[in-house]
CSV table of C-alpha atoms in Angstrom, one decimal:
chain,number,residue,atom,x,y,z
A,1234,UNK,CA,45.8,-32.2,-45.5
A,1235,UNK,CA,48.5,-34.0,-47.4
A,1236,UNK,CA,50.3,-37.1,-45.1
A,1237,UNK,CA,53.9,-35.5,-46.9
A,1238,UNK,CA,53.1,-32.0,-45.2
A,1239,UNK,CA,52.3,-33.0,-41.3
A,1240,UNK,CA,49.6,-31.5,-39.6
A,1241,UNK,CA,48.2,-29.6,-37.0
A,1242,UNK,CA,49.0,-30.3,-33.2
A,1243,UNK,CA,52.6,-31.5,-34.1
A,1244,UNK,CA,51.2,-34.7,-36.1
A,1245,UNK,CA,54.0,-35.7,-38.0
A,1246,UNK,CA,53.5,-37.3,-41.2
A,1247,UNK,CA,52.6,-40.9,-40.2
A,1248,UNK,CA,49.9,-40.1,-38.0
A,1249,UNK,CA,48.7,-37.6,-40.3
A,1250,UNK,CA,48.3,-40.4,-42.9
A,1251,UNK,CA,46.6,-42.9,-39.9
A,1252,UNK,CA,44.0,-40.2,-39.3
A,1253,UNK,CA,43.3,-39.9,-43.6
A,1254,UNK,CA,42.9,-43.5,-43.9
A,1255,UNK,CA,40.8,-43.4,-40.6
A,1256,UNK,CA,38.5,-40.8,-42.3
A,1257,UNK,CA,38.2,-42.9,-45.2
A,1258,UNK,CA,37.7,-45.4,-43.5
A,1259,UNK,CA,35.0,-44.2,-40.7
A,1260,UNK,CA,31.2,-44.1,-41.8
A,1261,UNK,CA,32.3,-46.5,-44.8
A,1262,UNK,CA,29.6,-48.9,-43.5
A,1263,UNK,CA,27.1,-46.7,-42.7
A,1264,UNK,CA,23.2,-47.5,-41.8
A,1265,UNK,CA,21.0,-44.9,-40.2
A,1266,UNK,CA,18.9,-47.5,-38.4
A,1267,UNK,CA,21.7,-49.2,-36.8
A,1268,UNK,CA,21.8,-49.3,-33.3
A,1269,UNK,CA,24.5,-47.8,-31.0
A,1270,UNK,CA,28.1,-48.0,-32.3
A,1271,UNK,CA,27.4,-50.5,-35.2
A,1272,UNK,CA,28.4,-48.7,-38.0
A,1273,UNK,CA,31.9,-47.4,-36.4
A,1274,UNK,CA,32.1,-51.3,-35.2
A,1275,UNK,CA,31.6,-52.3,-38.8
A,1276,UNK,CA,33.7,-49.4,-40.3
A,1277,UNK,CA,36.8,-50.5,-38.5
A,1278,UNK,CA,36.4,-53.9,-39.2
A,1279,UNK,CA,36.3,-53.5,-42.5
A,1280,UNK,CA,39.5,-51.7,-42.2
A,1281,UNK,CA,41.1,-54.4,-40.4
A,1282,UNK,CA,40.4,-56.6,-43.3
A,1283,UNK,CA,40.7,-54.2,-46.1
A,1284,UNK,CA,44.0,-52.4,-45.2
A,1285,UNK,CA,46.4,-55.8,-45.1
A,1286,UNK,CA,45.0,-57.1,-48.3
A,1287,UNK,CA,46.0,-53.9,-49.9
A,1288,UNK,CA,49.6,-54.0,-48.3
A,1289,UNK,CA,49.3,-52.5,-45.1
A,1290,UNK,CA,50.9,-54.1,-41.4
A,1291,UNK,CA,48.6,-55.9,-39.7
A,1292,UNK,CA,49.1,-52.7,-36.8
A,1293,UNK,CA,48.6,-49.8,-39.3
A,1294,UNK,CA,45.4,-51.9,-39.8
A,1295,UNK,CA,44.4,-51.9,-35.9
A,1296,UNK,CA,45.1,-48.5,-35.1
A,1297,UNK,CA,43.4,-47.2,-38.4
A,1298,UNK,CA,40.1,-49.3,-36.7
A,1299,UNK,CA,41.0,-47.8,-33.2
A,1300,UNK,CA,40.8,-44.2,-34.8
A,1301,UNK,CA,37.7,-45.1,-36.9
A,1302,UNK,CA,35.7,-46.0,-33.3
A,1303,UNK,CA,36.7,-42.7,-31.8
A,1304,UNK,CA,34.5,-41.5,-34.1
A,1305,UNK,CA,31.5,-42.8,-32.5
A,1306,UNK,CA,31.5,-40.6,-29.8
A,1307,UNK,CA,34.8,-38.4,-30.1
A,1308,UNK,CA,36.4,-38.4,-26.5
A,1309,UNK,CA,40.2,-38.8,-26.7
A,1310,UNK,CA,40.9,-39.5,-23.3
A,1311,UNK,CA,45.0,-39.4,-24.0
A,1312,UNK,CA,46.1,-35.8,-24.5
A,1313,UNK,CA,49.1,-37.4,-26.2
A,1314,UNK,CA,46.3,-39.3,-29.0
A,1315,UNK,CA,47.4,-36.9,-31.5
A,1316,UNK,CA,45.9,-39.0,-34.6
A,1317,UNK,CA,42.7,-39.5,-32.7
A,1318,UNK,CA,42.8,-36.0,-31.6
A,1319,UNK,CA,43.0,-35.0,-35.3
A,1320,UNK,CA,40.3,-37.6,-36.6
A,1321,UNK,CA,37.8,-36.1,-34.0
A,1322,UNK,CA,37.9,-32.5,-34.8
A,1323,UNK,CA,38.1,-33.7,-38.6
A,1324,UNK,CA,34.8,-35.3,-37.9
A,1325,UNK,CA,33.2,-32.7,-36.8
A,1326,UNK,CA,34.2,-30.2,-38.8
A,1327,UNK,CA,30.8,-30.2,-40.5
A,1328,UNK,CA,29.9,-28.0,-37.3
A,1329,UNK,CA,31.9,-24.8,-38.2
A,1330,UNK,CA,30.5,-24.2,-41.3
A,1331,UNK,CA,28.5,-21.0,-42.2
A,1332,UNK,CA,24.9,-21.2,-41.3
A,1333,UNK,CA,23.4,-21.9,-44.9
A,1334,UNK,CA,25.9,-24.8,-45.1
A,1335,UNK,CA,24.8,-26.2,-41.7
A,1336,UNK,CA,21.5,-25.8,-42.0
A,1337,UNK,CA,21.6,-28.0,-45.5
A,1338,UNK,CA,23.8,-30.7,-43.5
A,1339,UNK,CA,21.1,-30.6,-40.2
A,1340,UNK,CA,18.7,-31.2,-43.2
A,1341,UNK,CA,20.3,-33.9,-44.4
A,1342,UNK,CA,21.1,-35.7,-40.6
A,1343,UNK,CA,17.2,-35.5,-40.6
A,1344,UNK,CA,16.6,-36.9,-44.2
A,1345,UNK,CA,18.9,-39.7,-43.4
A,1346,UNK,CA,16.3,-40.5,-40.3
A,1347,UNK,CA,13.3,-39.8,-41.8
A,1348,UNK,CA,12.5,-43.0,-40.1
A,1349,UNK,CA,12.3,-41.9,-36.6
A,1350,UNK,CA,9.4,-39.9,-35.7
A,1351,UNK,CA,9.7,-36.1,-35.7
A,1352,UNK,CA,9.8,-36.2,-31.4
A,1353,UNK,CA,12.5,-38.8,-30.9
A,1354,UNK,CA,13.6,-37.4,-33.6
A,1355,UNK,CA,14.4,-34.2,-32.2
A,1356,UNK,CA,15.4,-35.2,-28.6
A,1357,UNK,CA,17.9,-37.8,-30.2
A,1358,UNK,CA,19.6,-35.0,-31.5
A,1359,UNK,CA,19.5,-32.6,-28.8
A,1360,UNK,CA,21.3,-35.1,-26.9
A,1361,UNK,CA,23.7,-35.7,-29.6
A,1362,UNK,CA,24.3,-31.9,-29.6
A,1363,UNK,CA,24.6,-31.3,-25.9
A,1364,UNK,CA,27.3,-34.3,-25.3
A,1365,UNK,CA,29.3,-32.3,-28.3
A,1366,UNK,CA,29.2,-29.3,-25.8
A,1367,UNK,CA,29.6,-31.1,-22.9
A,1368,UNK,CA,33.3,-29.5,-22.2
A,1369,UNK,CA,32.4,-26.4,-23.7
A,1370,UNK,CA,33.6,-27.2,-27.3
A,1371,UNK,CA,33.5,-30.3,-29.6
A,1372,UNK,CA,37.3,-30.0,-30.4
A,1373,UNK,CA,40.0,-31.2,-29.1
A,1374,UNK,CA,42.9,-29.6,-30.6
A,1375,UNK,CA,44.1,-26.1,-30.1
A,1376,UNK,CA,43.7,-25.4,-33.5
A,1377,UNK,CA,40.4,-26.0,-34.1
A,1378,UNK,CA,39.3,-24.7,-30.6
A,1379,UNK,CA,40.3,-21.6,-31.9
A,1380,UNK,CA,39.4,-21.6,-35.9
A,1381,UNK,CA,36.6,-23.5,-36.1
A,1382,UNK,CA,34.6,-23.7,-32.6
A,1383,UNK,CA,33.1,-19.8,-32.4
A,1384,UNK,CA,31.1,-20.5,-35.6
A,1385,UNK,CA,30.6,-24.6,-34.0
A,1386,UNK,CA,29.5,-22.9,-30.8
A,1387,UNK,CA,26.7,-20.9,-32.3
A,1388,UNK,CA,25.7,-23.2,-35.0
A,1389,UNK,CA,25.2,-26.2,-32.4
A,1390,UNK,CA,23.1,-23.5,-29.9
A,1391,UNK,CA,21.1,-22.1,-32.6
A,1392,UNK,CA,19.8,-25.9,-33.8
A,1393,UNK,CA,19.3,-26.7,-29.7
A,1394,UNK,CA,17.3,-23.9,-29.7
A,1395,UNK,CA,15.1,-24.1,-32.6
């Protein structure tokens, strides 16, 4: 979504354009093997570093890292976050998409941790997928509570199950 056009939720333009530097931001130091919340706490460092030397103020920078750690486990506390609201259904957008186009990205996730053996593996994930569906649906927004999480919904319970 173009930063000119305003978004979803009642984002105006300015934190429409925070949330697309957030997503360019988030998983731009990414290492599967990392532990924890290492490569959003790398990620938004590297925006707090990158984003003044190209011009930005020094608080675009912070709140473009702030947004860029919401990411690592997508709960937006403040219903008034509208930018984080925005970066965390972004995120997870990959969710709603139609089965053969899940099921390539769920082969991928495992590619990417081909490392970890096929058990821990597996409940790693479940657990990953169950917090998603903790409140009933990974989004946060009205909008994509309503477009995207049906086809979310049933992709995420038909990986759980298998």
């Amino acid at each position: 979504m173009a930063a000119e056009e305003g978004g979803a939720d009642g984002a105006d333009a300015h934190t429409v354009a925070l949330g697309e530097l957030a997503l360019w931001f988030h998983d731009a130091v990414y290492d599967p093997r990392a532990r924890g919340t290492r490569n959003e706490q790398d990620s938004a460092q590297l925006a707090r570093e990158v984003l003044p030397y190209l011009g930005a103020a020094p608080s675009v920078a912070d709140e473009v890292a702030r947004l860029v750690l919401l990411t690592a486990d997508h709960r937006v506390e403040d219903p008034a976050d509208t930018a984080g609201r925005l970066v965390s259904d972004a995120d997870l957008w990959i969710l709603a998409t139609p089965p053969e186009r899940y099921a390539s990205y769920t082969a991928a996730v495992r590619q990417e941790y081909r490392h970890v053996p096929g058990v821990l593996f597996r409940r790693g994930r479940r657990t990953v997928l169950e917090g998603l569906l903790a409140t009933g649906t990974p989004y946060v927004t009205d909008h994509a509570r309503d477009l995207w999480g049906p086809r979310a919904l049933a992709n995420v319970r038909a990986e759980i199950q298998q």
